Short mmCIF file of C-alpha atoms and ligand atoms in Angstrom, two decimals:
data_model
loop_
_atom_site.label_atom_id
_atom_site.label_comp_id
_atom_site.label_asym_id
_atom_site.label_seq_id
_atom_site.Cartn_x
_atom_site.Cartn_y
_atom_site.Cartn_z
CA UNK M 958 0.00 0.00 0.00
CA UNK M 959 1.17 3.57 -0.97
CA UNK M 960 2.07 6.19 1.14
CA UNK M 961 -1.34 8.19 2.63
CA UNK M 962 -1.58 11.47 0.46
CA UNK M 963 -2.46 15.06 1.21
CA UNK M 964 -3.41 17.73 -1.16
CA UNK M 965 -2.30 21.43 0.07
CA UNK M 966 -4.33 24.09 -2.31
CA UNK M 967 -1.91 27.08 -1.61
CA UNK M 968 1.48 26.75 -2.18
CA UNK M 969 2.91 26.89 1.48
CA UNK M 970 7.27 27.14 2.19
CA UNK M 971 8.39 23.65 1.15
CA UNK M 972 10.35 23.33 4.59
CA UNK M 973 7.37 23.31 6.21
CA UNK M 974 6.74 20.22 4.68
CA UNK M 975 10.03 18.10 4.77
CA UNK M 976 9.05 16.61 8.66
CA UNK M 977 6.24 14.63 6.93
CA UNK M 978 7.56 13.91 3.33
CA UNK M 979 8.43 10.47 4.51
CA UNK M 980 5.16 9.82 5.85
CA UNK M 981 3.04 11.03 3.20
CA UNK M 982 3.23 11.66 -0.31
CA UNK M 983 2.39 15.51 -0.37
CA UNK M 984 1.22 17.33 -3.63
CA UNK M 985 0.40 21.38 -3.27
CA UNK M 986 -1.22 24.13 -5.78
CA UNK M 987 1.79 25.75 -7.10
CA UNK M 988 0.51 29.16 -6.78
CA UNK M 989 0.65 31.72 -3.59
CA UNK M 990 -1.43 34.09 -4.84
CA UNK M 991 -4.19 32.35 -7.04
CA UNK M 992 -6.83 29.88 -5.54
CA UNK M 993 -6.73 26.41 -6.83
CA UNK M 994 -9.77 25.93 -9.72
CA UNK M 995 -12.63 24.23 -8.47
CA UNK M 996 -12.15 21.38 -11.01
CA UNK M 997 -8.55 20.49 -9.96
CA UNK M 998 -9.78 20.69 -5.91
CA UNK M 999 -12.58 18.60 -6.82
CA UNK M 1000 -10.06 15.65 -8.40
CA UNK M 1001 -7.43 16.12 -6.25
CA UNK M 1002 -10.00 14.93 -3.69
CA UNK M 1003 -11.26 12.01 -4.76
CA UNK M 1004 -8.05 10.48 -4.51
CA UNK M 1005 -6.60 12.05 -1.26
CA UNK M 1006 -6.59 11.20 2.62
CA UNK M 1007 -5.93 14.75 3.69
CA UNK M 1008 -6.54 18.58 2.55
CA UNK M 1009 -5.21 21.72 3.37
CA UNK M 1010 -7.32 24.09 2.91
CA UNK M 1011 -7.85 27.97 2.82
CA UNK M 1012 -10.99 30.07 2.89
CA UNK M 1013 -11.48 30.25 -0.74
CA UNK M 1014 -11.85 26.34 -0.93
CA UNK M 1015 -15.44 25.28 -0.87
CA UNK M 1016 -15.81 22.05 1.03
CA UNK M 1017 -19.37 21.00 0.58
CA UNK M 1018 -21.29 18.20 -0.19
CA UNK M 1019 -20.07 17.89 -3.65
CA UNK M 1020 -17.37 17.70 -2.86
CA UNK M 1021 -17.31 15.13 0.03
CA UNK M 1022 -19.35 12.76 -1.56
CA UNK M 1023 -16.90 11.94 -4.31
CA UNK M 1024 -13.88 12.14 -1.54
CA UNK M 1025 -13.62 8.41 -0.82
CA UNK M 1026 -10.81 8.36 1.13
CA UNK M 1027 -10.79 12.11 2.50
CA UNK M 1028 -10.46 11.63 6.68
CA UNK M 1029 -9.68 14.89 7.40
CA UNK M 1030 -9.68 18.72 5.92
CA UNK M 1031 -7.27 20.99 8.17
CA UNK M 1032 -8.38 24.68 7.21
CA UNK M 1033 -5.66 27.19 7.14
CA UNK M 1034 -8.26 29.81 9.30
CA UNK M 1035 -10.03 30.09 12.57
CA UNK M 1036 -13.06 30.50 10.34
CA UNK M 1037 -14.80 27.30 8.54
CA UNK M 1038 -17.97 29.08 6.81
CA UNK M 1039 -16.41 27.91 3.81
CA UNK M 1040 -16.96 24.37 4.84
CA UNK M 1041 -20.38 22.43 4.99
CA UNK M 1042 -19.86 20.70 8.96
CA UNK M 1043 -23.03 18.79 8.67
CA UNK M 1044 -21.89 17.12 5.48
CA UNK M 1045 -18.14 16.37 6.73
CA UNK M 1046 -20.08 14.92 9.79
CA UNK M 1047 -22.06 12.67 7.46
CA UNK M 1048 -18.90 11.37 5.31
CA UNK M 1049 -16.78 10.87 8.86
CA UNK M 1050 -14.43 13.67 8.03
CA UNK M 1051 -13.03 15.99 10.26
CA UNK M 1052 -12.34 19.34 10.11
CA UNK M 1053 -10.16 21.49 11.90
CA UNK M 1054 -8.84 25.04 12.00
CA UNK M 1055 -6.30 26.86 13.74
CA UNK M 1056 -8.11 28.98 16.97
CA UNK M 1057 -5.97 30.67 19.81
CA UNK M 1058 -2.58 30.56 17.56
CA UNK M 1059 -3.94 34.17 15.55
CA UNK M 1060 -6.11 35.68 18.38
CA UNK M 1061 -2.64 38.07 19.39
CA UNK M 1062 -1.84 38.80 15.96
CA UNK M 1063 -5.76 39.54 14.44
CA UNK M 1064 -6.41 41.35 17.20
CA UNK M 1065 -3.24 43.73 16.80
CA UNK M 1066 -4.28 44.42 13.12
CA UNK M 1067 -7.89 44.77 14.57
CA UNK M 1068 -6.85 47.33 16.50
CA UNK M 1069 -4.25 49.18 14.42
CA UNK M 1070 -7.58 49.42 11.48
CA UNK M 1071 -9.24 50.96 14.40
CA UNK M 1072 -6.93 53.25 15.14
CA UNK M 1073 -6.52 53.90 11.52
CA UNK M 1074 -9.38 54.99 10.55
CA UNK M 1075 -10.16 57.08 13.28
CA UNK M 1076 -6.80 58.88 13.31
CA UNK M 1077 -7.02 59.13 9.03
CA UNK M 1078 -3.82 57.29 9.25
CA UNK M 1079 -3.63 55.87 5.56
CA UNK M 1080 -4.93 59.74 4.43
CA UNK M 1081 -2.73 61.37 6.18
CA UNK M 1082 0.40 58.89 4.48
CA UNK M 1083 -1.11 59.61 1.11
CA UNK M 1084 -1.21 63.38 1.54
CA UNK M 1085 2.36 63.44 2.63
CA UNK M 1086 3.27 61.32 -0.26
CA UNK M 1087 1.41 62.65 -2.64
CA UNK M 1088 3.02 66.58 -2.18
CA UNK M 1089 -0.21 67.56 -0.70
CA UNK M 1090 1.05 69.21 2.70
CA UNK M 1091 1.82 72.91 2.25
CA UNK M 1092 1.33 73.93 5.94
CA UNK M 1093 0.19 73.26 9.24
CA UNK M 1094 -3.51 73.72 9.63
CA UNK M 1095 -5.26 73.25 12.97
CA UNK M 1096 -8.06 70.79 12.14
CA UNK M 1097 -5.34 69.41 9.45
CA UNK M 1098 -6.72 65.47 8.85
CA UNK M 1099 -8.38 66.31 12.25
CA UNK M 1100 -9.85 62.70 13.28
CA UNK M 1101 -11.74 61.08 16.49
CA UNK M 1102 -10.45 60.13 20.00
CA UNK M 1103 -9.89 56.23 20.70
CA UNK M 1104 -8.93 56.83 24.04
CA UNK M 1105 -11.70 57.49 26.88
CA UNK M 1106 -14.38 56.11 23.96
CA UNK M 1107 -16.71 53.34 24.37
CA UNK M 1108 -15.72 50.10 21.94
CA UNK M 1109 -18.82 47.90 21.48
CA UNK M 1110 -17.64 44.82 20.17
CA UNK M 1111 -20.11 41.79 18.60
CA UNK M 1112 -18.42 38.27 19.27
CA UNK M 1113 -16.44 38.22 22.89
CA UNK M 1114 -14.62 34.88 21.97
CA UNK M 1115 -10.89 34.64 21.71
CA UNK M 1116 -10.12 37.27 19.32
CA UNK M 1117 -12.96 39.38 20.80
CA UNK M 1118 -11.25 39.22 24.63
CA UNK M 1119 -7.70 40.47 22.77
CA UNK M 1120 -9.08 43.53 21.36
CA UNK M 1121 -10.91 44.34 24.40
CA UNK M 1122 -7.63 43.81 26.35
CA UNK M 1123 -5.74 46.53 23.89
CA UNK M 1124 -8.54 48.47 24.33
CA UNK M 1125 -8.35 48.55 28.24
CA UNK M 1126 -5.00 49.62 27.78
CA UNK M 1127 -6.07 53.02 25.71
CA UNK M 1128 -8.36 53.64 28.70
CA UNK M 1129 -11.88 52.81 26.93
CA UNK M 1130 -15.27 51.97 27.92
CA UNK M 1131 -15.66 48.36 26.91
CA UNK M 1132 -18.82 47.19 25.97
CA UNK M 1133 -20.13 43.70 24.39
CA UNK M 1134 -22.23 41.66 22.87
CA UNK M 1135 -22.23 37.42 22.60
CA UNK M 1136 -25.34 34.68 22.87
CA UNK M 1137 -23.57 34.12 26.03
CA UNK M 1138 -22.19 36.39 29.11
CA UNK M 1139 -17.97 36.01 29.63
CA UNK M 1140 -17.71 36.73 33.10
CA UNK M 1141 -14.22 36.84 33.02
CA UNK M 1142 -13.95 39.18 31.10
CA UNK M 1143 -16.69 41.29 32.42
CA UNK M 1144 -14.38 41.07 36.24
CA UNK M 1145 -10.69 41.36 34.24
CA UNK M 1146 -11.53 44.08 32.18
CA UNK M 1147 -14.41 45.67 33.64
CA UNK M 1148 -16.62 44.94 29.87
CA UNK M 1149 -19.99 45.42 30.13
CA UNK M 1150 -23.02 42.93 28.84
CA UNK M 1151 -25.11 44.56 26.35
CA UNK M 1152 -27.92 43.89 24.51
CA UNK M 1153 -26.76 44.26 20.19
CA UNK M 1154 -29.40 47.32 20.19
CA UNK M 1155 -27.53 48.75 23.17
CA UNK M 1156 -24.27 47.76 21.79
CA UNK M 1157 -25.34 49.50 18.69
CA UNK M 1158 -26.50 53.11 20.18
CA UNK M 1159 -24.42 53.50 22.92
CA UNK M 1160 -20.31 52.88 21.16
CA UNK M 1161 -18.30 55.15 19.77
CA UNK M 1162 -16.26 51.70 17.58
CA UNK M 1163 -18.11 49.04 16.61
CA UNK M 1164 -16.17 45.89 16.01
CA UNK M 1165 -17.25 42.94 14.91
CA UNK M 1166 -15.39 39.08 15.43
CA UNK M 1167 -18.17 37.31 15.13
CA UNK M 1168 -18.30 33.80 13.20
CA UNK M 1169 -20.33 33.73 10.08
CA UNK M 1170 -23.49 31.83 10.78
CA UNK M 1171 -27.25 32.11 9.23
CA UNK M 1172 -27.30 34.02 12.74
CA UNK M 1173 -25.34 36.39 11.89
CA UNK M 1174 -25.51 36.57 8.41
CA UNK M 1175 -26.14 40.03 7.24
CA UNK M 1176 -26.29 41.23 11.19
CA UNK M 1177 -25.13 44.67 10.32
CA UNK M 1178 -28.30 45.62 8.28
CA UNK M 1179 -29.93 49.23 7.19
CA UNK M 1180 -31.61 48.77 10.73
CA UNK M 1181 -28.42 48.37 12.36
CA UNK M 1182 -26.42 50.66 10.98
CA UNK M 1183 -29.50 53.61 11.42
CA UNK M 1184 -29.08 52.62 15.12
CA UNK M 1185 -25.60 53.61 15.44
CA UNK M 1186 -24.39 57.37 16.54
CA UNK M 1187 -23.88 59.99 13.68
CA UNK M 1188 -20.11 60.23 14.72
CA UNK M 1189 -19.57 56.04 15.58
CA UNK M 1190 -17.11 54.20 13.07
CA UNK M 1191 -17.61 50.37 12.16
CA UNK M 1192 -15.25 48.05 11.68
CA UNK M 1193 -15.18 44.56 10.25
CA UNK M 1194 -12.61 42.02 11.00
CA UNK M 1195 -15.06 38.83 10.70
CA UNK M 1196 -15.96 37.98 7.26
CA UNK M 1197 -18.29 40.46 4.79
CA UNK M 1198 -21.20 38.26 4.59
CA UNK M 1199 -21.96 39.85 8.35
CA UNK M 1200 -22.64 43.21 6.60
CA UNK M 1201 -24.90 44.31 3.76
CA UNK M 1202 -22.84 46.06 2.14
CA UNK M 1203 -25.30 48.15 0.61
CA UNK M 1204 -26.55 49.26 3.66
CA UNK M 1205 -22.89 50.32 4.93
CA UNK M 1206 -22.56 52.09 1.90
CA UNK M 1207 -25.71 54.51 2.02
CA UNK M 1208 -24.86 54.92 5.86
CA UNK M 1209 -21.27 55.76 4.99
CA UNK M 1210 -22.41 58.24 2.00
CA UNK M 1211 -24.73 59.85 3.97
CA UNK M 1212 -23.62 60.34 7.29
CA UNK M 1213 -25.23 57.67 9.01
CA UNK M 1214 -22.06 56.73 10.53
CA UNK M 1215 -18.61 58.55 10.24
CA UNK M 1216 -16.05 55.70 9.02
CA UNK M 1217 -15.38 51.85 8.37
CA UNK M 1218 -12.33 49.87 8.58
CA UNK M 1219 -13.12 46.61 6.56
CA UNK M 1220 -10.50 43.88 6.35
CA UNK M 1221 -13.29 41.61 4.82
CA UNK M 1222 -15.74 41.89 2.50
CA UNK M 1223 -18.51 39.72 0.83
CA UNK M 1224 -16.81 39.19 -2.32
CA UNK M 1225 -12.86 38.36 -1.61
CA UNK M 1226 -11.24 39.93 -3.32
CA UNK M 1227 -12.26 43.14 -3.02
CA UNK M 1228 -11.08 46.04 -5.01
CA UNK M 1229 -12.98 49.48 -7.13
CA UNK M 1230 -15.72 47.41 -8.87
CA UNK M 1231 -16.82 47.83 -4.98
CA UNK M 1232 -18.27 50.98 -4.01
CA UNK M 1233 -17.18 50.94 -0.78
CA UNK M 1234 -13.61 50.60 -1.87
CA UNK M 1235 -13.73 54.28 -2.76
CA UNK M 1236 -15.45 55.74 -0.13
CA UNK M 1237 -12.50 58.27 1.43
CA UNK M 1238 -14.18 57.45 5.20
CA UNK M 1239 -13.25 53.78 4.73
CA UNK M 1240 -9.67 52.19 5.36
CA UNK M 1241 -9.64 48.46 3.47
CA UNK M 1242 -7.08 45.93 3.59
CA UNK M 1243 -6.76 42.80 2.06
CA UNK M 1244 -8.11 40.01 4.53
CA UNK M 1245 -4.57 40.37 6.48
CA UNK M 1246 -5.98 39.70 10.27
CA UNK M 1247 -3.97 36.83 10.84
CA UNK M 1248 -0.81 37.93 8.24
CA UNK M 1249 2.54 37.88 10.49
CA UNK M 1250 5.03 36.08 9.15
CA UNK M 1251 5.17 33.92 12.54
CA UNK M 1252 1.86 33.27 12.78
CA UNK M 1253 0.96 31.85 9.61
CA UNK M 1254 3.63 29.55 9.91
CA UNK M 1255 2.35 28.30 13.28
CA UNK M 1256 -1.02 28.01 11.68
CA UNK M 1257 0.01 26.02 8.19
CA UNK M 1258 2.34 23.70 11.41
CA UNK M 1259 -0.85 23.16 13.03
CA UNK M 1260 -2.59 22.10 9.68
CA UNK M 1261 -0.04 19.90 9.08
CA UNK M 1262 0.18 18.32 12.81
CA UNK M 1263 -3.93 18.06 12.64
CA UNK M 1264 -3.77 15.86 8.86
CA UNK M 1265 -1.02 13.76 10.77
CA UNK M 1266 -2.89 13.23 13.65
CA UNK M 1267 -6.09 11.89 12.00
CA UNK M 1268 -4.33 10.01 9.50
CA UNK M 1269 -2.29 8.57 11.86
CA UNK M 1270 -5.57 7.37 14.48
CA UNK M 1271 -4.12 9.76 16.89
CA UNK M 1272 -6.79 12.20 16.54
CA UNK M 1273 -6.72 15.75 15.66
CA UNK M 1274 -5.18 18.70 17.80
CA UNK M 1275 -8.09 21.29 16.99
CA UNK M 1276 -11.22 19.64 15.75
CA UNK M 1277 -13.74 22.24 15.06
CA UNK M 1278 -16.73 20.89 17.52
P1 NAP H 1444 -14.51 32.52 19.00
O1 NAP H 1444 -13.50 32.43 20.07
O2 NAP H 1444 -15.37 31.35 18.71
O3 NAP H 1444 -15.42 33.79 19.31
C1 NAP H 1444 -16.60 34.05 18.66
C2 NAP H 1444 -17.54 34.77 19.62
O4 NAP H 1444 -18.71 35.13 18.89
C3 NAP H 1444 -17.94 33.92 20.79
O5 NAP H 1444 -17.66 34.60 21.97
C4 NAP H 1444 -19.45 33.71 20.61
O6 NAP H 1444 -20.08 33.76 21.88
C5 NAP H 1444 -19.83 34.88 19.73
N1 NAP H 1444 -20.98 34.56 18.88
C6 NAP H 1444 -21.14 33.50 18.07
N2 NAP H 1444 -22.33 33.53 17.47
C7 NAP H 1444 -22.95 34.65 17.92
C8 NAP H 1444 -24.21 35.24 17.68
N3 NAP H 1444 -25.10 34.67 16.86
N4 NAP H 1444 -24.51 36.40 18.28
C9 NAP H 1444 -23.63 36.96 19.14
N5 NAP H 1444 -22.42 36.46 19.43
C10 NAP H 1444 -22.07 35.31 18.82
O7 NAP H 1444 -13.82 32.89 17.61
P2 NAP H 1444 -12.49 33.71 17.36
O8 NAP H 1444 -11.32 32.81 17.36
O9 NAP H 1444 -12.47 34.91 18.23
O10 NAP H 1444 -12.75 34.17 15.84
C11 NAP H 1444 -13.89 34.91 15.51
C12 NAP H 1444 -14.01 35.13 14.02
O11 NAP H 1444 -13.05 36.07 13.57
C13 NAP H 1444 -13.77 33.91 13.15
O12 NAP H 1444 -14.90 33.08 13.06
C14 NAP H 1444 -13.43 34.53 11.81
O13 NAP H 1444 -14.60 34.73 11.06
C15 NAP H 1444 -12.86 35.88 12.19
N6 NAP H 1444 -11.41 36.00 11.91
C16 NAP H 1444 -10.99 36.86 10.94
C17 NAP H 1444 -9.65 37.03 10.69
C18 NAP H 1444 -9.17 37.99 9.67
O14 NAP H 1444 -8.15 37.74 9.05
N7 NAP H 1444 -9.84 39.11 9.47
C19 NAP H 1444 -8.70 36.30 11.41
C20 NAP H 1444 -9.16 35.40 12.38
C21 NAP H 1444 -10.52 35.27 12.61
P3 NAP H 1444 -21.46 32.97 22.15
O15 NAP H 1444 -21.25 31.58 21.68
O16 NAP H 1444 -21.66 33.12 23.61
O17 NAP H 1444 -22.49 33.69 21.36
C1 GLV H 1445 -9.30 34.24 8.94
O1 GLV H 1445 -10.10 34.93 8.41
C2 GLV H 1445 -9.60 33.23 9.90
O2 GLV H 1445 -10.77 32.91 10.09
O3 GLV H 1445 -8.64 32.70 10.47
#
């Protein structure tokens, strides 16, 4: 019998790889910035023990169902929307992703979008760049306070608890929202419980880290975003299918709200066919929460030791329950 084989659709540092190449018989999409086709997943599958997966890789019933010997798919995220649980469950695969190891590292580039957009950061580079500063000016790129403000933020789980820490450390009101209260957190950091209208009409930064879910799906609606202060700014580090977009836009045009920091959007990627891409109150980057150098490379290690373990009957590090 051949060696067990894994399919990796991203190409990922080959070093990485040499602790298992014994072990298995490893093939990877030879492209870092371009997602694997659909057709070539979908055959590279039906053959396979193991995946490695990123966000872009839909792993759905289709899929499974012609994955014969598929045990396990380790997803290169904290997220799995992009992966059908109920239908893994069915075909006895498991999934994993990669929680706690990027909660430090999304939550500092949650934080430094806040902090962006409220202090015009990315303007104010631009203008210097671009020749544009002649003189001193007092409301020159003039933005909003972080310190002393209230942060609201939707989804109090591990990535949730990090910003709120950096926030306690600029001396802001911390507020929160979850299905569930995090008393911890409510006694370390002195966060208070709100309700999402509460959260919504009483912050000065809302930030959501919430998991896509039909829940939560489209959460930040026209409704929402009507309930939020003239002056509050919204930003998005969870994935863009929590927003309608639509509704951000006419709230950012007309001065619903004051600003957005989006590293996510509903259709990845994002760039000027989207409206809100243009918008001069908005500060966009691409997807990048998790992006330090370290960190990825602990999360594509903890792929690798989460294929080995299920392959290998030992089980899997971090199942996704
Ligand atoms: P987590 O620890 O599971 O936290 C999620 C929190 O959301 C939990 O506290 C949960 O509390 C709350 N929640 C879930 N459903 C909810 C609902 N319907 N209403 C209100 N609150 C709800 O997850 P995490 O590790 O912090 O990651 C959170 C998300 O961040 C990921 O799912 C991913 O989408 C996103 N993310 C993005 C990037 C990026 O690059 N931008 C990087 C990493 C992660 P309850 O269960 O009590 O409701
Ligand atoms: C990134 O978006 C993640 O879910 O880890």
């Amino acid at each position: 019998m051949g060696k067990p084989a894994i399919y990796i659709t991203r190409k990922v540092p080959e070093d990485l790889l040499s602790k298992y190449e014994n072990q298995f018989s490893i093939k990877m999409w030879e492209k870092e910035d371009e997602r694997v086709p659909r057709g070539i997943l979908l055959k590279e599958a039906e053959s396979v023990d193991g995946l490695l997966t990123v966000l872009s890789d839909q792993i759905d019933e289709d899929l499974l169902t012609n994955a014969a010997n598929l045990k396990v798919v380790a997803n290169l995220a904290v997220g799995y929307d992009n992966i059908d649980l109920s239908a893994a469950d069915k075909h006895g695969v498991v999934i994993t992703n990669t929680p706690d190891v990027l909660s430090e590292t999304t939550a500092d580039l949650g934080f430094a979008l806040l902090m962006a957009t409220a202090r015009r950061i990315v303007e104010a580079n631009e203008f210097v760049k671009k020749d544009k500063w002649k003189e001193w000016a007092p409301y020159l790129l003039a933005g909003t306070d972080i310190h002393h403000q209230t942060i609201g933020i939707l989804g109090m789980g591990r990535i949730g608890e990090a910003i709120a820490r950096r926030a306690a450390g600029f001396n802001m009101n911390i507020r929160y929202h979850n299905r569930s209260r995090k008393m911890e957190a409510e006694k370390n950091l002195g966060a208070v419980y709100s309700s999402f209208e509460d959260l919504l009409t009483e912050s000065d930064f809302i930030v959501s880290v919430v998991p896509l879910t039909e829940e939560t799906a489209n959460i930040f609606n026209k409704k929402a975003f009507e309930m939020m202060k003239s002056s509050a700014i919204f930003i998005n580090i969870s994935r863009g299918a929590v927003v309608d977009e639509a509704a951000l836009l006419e709230a950012l045009k007309s001065g619903e709200i004051k600003g957005a920091g989006l590293d996510v959007f509903r259709e990845e990627p994002a760039g000027s066919e989207n409206p809100l891409v243009g918008l001069q109150n908005v500060v966009c980057l691409p997807h990048i929460g998790s992006a330090s150098v370290d960190t990825r490379t602990t999360m594509i290690k903890l792929c690798l030791e989460n294929i080995n373990g299920v392959i290998s009957g030992n089980g899997a590090k971090t199942p996704v329950k």
